[in-house]
PDB file of C-alpha atoms in Angstrom:
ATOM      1  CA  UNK A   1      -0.446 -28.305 -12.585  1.00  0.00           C
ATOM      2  CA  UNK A   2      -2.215 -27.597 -15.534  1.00  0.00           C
ATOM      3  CA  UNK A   3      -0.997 -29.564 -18.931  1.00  0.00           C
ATOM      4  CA  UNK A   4       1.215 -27.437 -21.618  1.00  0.00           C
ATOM      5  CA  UNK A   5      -0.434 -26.332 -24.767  1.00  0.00           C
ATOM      6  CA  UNK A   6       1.894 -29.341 -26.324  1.00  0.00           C
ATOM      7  CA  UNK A   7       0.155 -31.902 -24.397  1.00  0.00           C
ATOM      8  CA  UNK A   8      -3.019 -30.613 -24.741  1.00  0.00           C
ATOM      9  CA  UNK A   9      -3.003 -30.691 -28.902  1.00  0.00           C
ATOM     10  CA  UNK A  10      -1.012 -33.997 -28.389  1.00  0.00           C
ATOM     11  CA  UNK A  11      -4.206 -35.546 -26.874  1.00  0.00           C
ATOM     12  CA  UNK A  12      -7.042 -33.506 -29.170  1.00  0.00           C
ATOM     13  CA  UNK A  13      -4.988 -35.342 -32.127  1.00  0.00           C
ATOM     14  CA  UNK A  14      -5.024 -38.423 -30.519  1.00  0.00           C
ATOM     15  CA  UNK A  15      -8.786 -38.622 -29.778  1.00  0.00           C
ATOM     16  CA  UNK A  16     -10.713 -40.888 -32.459  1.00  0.00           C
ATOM     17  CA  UNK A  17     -13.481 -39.179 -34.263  1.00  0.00           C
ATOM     18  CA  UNK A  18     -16.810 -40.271 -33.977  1.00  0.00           C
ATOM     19  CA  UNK A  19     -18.201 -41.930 -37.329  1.00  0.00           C
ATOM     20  CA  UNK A  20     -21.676 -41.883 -35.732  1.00  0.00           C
ATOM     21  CA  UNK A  21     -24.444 -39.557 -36.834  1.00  0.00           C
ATOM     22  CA  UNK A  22     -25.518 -37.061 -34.083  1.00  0.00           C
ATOM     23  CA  UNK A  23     -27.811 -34.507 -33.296  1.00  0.00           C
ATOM     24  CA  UNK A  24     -24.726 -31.778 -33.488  1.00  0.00           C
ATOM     25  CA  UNK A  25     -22.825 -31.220 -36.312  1.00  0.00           C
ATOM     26  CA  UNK A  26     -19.307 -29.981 -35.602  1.00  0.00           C
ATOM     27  CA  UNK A  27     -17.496 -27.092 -37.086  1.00  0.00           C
ATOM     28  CA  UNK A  28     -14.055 -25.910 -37.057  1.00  0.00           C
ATOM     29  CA  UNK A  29     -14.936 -22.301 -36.031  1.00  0.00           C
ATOM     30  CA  UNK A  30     -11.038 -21.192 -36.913  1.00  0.00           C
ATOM     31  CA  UNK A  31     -11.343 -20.882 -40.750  1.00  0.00           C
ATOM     32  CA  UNK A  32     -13.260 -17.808 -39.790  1.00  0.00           C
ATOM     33  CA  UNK A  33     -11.167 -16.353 -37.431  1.00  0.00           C
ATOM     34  CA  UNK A  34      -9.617 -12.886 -38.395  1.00  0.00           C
ATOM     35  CA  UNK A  35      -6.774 -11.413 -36.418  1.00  0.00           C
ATOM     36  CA  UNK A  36      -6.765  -7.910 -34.928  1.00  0.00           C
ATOM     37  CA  UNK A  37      -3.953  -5.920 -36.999  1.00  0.00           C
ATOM     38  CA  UNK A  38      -2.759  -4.399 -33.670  1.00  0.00           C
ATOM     39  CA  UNK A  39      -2.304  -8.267 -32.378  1.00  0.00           C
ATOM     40  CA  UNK A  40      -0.082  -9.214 -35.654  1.00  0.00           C
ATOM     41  CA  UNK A  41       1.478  -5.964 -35.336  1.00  0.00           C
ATOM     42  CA  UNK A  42       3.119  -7.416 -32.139  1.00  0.00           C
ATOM     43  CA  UNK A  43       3.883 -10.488 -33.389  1.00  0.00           C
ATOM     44  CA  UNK A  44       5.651  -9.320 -35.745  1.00  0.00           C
ATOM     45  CA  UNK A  45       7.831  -7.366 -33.486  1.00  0.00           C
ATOM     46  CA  UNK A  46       8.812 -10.498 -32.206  1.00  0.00           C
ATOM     47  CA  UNK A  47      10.021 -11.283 -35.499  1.00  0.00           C
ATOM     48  CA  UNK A  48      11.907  -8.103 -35.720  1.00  0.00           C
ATOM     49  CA  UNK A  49      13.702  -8.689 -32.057  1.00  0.00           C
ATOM     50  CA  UNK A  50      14.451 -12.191 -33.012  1.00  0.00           C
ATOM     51  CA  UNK A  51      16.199 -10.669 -36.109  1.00  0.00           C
ATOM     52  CA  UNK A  52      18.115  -8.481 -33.319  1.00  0.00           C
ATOM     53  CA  UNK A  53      16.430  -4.949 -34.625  1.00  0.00           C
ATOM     54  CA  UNK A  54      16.671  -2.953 -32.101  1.00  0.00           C
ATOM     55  CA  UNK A  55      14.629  -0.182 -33.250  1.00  0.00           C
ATOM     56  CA  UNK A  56      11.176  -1.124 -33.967  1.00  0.00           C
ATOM     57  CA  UNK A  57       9.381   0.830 -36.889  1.00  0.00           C
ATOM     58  CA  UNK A  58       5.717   2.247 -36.371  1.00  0.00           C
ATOM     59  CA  UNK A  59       3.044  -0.125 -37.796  1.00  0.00           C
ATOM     60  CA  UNK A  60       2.992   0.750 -41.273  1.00  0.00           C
ATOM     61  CA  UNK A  61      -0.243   2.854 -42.701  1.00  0.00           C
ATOM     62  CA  UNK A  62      -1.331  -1.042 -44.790  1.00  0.00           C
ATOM     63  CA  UNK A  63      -1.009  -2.739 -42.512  1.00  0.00           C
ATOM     64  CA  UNK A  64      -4.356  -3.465 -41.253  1.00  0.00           C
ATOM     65  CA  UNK A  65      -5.098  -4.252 -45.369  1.00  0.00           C
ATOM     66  CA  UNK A  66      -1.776  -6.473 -45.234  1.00  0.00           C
ATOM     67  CA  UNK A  67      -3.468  -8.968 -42.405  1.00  0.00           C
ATOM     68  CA  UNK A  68      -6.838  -9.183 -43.622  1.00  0.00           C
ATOM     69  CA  UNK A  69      -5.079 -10.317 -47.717  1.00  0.00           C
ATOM     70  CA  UNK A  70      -3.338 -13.138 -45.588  1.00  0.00           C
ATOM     71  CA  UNK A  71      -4.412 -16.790 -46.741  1.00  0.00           C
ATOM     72  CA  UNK A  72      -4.591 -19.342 -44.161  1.00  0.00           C
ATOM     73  CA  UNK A  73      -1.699 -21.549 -44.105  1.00  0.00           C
ATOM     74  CA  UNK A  74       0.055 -24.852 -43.285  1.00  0.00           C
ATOM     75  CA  UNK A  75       3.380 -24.143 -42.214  1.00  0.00           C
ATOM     76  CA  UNK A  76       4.359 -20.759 -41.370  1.00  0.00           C
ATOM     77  CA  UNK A  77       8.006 -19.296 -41.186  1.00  0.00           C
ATOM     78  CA  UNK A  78       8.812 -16.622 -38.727  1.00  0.00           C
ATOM     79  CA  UNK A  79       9.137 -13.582 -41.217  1.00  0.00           C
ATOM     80  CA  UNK A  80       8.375  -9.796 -41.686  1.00  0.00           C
ATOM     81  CA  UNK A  81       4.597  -9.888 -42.590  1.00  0.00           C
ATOM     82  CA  UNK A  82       3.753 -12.893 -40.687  1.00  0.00           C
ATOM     83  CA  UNK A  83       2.166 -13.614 -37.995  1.00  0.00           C
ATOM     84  CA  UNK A  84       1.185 -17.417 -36.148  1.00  0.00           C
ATOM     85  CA  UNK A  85      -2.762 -16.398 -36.526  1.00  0.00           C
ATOM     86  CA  UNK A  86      -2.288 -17.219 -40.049  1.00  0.00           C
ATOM     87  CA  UNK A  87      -2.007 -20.718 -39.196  1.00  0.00           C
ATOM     88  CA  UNK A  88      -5.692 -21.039 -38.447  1.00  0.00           C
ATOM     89  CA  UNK A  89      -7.188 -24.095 -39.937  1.00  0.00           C
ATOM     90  CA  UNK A  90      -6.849 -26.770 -38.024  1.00  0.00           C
ATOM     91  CA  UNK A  91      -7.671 -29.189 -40.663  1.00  0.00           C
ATOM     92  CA  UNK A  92      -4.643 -27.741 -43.054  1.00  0.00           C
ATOM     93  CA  UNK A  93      -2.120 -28.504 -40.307  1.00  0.00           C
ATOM     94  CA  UNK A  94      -3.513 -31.782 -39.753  1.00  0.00           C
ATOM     95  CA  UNK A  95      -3.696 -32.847 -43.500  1.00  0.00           C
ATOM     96  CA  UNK A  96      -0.728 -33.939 -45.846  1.00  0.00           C
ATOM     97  CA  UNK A  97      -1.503 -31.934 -48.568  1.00  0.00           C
ATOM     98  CA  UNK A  98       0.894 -29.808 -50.486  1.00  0.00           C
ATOM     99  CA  UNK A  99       2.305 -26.329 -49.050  1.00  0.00           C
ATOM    100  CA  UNK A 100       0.791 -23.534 -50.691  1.00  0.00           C
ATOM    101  CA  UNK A 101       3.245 -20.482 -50.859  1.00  0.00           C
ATOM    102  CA  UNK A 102       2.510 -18.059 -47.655  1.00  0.00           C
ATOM    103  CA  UNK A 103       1.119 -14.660 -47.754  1.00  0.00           C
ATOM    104  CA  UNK A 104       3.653 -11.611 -48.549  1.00  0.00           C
ATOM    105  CA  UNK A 105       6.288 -10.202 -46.476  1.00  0.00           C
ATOM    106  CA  UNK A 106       6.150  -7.127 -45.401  1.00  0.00           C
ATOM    107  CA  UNK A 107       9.226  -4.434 -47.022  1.00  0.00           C
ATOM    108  CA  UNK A 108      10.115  -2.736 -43.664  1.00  0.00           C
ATOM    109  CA  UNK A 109      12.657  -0.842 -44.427  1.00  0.00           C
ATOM    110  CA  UNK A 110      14.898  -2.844 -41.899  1.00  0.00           C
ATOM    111  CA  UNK A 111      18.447  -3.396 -43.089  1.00  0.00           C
ATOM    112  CA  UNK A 112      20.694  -6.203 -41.692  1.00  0.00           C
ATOM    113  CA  UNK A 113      21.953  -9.191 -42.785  1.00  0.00           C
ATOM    114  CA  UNK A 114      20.064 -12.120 -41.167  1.00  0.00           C
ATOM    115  CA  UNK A 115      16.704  -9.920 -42.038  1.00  0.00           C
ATOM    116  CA  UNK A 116      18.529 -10.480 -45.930  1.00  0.00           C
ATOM    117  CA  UNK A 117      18.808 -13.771 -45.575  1.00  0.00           C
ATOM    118  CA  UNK A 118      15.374 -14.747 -43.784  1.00  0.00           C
ATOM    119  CA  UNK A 119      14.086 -12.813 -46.967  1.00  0.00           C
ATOM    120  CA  UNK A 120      15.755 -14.670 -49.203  1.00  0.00           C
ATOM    121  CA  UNK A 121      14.971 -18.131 -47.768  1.00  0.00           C
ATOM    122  CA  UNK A 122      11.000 -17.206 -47.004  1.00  0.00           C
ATOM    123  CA  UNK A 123      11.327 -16.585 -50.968  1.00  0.00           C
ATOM    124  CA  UNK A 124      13.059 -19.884 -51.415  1.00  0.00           C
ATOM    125  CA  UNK A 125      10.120 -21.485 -49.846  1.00  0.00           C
ATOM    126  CA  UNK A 126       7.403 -19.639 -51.471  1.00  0.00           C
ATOM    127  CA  UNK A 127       8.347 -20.935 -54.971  1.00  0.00           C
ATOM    128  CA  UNK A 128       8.549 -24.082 -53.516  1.00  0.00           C
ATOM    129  CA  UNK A 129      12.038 -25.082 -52.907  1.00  0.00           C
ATOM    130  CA  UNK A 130      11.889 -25.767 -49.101  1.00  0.00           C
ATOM    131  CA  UNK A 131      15.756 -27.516 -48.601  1.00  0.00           C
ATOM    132  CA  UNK A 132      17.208 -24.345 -50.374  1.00  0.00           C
ATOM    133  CA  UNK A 133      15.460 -22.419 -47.916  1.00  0.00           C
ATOM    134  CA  UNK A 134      16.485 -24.954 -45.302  1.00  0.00           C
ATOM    135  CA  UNK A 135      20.077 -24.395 -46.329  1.00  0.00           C
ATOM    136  CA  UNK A 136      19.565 -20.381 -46.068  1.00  0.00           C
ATOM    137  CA  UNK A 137      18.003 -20.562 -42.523  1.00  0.00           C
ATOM    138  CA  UNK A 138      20.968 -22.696 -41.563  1.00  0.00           C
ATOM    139  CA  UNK A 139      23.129 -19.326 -42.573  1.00  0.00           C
ATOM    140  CA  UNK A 140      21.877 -17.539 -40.005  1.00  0.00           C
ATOM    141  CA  UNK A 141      22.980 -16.772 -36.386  1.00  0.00           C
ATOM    142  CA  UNK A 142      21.576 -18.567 -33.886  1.00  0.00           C
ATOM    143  CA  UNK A 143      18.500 -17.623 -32.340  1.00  0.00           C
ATOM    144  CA  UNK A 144      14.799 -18.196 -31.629  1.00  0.00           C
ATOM    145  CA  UNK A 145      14.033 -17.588 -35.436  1.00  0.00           C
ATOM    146  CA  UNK A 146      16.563 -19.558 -36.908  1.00  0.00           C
ATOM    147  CA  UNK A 147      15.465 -22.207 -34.332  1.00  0.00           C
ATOM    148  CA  UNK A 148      11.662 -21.821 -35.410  1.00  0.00           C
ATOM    149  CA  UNK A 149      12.058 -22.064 -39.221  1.00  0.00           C
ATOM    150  CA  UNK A 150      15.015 -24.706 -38.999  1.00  0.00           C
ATOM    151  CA  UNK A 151      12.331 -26.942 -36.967  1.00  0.00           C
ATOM    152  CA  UNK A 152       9.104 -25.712 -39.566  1.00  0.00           C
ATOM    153  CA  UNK A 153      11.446 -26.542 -42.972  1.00  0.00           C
ATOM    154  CA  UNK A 154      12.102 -30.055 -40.947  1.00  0.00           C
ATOM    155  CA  UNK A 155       8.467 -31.014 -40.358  1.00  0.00           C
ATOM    156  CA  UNK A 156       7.807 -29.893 -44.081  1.00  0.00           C
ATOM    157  CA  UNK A 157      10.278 -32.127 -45.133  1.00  0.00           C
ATOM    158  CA  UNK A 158       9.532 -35.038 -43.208  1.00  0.00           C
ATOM    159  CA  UNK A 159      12.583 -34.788 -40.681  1.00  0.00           C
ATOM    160  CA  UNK A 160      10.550 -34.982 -37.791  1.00  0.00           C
ATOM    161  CA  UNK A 161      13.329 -35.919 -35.454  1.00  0.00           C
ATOM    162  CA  UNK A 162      15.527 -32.631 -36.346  1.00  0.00           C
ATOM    163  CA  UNK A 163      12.076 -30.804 -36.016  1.00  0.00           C
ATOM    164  CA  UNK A 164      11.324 -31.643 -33.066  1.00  0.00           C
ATOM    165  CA  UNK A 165      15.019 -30.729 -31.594  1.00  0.00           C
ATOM    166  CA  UNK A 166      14.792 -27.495 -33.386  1.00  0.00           C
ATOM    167  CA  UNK A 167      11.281 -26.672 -32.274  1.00  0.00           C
ATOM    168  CA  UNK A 168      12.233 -27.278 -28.648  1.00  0.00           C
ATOM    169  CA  UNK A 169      14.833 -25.109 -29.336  1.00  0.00           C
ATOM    170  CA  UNK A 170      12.197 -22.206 -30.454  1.00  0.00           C
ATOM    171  CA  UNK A 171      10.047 -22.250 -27.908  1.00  0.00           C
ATOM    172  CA  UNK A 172      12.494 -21.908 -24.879  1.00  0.00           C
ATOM    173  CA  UNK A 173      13.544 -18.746 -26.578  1.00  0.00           C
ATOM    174  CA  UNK A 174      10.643 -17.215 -27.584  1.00  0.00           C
ATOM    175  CA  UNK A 175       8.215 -15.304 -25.237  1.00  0.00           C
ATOM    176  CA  UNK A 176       5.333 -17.147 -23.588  1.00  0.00           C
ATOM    177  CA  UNK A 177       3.525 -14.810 -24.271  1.00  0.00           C
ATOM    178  CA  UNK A 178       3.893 -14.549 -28.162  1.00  0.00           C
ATOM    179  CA  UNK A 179       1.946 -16.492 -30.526  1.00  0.00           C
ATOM    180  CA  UNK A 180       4.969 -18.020 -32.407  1.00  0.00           C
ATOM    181  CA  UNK A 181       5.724 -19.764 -29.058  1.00  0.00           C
ATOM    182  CA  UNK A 182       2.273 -21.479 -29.008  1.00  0.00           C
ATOM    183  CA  UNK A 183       3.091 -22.019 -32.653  1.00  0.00           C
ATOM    184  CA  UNK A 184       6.212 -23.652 -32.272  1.00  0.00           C
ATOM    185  CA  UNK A 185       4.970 -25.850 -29.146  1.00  0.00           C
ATOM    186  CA  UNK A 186       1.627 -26.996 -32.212  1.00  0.00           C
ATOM    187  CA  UNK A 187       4.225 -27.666 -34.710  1.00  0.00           C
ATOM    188  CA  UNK A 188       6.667 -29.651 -32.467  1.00  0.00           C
ATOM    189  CA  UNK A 189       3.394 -31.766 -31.092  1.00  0.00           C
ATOM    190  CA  UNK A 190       2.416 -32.553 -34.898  1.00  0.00           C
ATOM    191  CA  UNK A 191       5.989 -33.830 -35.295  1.00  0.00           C
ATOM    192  CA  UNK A 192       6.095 -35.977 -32.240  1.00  0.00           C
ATOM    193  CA  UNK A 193       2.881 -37.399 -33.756  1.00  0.00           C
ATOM    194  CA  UNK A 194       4.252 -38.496 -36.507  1.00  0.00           C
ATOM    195  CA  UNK A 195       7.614 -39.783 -35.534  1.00  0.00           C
TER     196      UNK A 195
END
């Protein structure tokens, strides 16, 4: 059986660097990594279903311009206009440096009340107030999302027990084959690390 993505970042961020000089000098080949629009298109359809929209819009004429504006960040919440590739720097996960607001959301057009409210809270934590956002996400209805950014607000705030628990959560209910589930199974390893 071959190990889960969880174990497998568990022991990368467990193996000691080397403080020896080599003949090879390593790179983090991420930071330039740059996401096909079509691939964060579908991501963020599983942001859409997880916000139970049933009808999913056509990928917006920007969009393509939308993913490539995207900063790399730390910690992500699910969201309209995200997508997990945005996560992409290994050494921002890893480091305890502040969060720097995310990238944009993306206006849809979608109307319903936990897409309001995930709004609302994503806004909360771009300006920097991550338990008010917290304390929005805990508004909504249970689900895969709620789950995801519950756990992600926890591990931003330090609560790496209820992140972990929330994470869990997230990943059983999110597609194995999405990127948010590999996300959610990264973020849940980082808090186990530093429980």
């Amino acid at each position: 059986m071959q190990p889960s993505i969880a174990e497998l970042t568990r022991r990368f961020l467990q193996t000691p660097t080397a403080e020896t000089v080599t003949a090879v000098e390593p790179y983090d080949v991420t930071s330039a990594f740059r996401v096909e629009p079509g691939t964060a298109w579908s991501e963020t359809q599983v942001v859409l279903k997880a916000l139970g929209v049933t009808t999913v819009p056509k990928m917006p004429a920007d969009w393509a311009s939308h993913v490539r504006s995207q900063p790399a960040v730390r910690f992500l919440p699910m969201a309209l206009g995200h997508f997990p590739q945005m996560v992409s720097e290994l050494d921002r996960i890893l480091a305890d440096e502040e969060q720097p607001a995310v990238g944009a959301t993306m206006n849809l057009s979608i109307t319903s009340e936990a897409h309001a409210i995930n709004d609302a809270a994503v806004a909360r934590w771009n300006a920097g107030e991550l338990a008010e956002a917290q304390a929005l996400w805990a508004t909504l209805p249970d689900s895969p999302l709620k789950a995801f950014n519950l756990g992600v607000a926890a591990l931003a705030l330090g609560d790496h027990a209820a992140a972990i628990a929330q994470l869990t959560a997230a990943s059983v209910g999110i597609p194995d084959s999405s990127g948010w589930q590999a996300l959610a199974e990264i973020y849940r390893s980082l808090a186990e690390l530093k429980l």
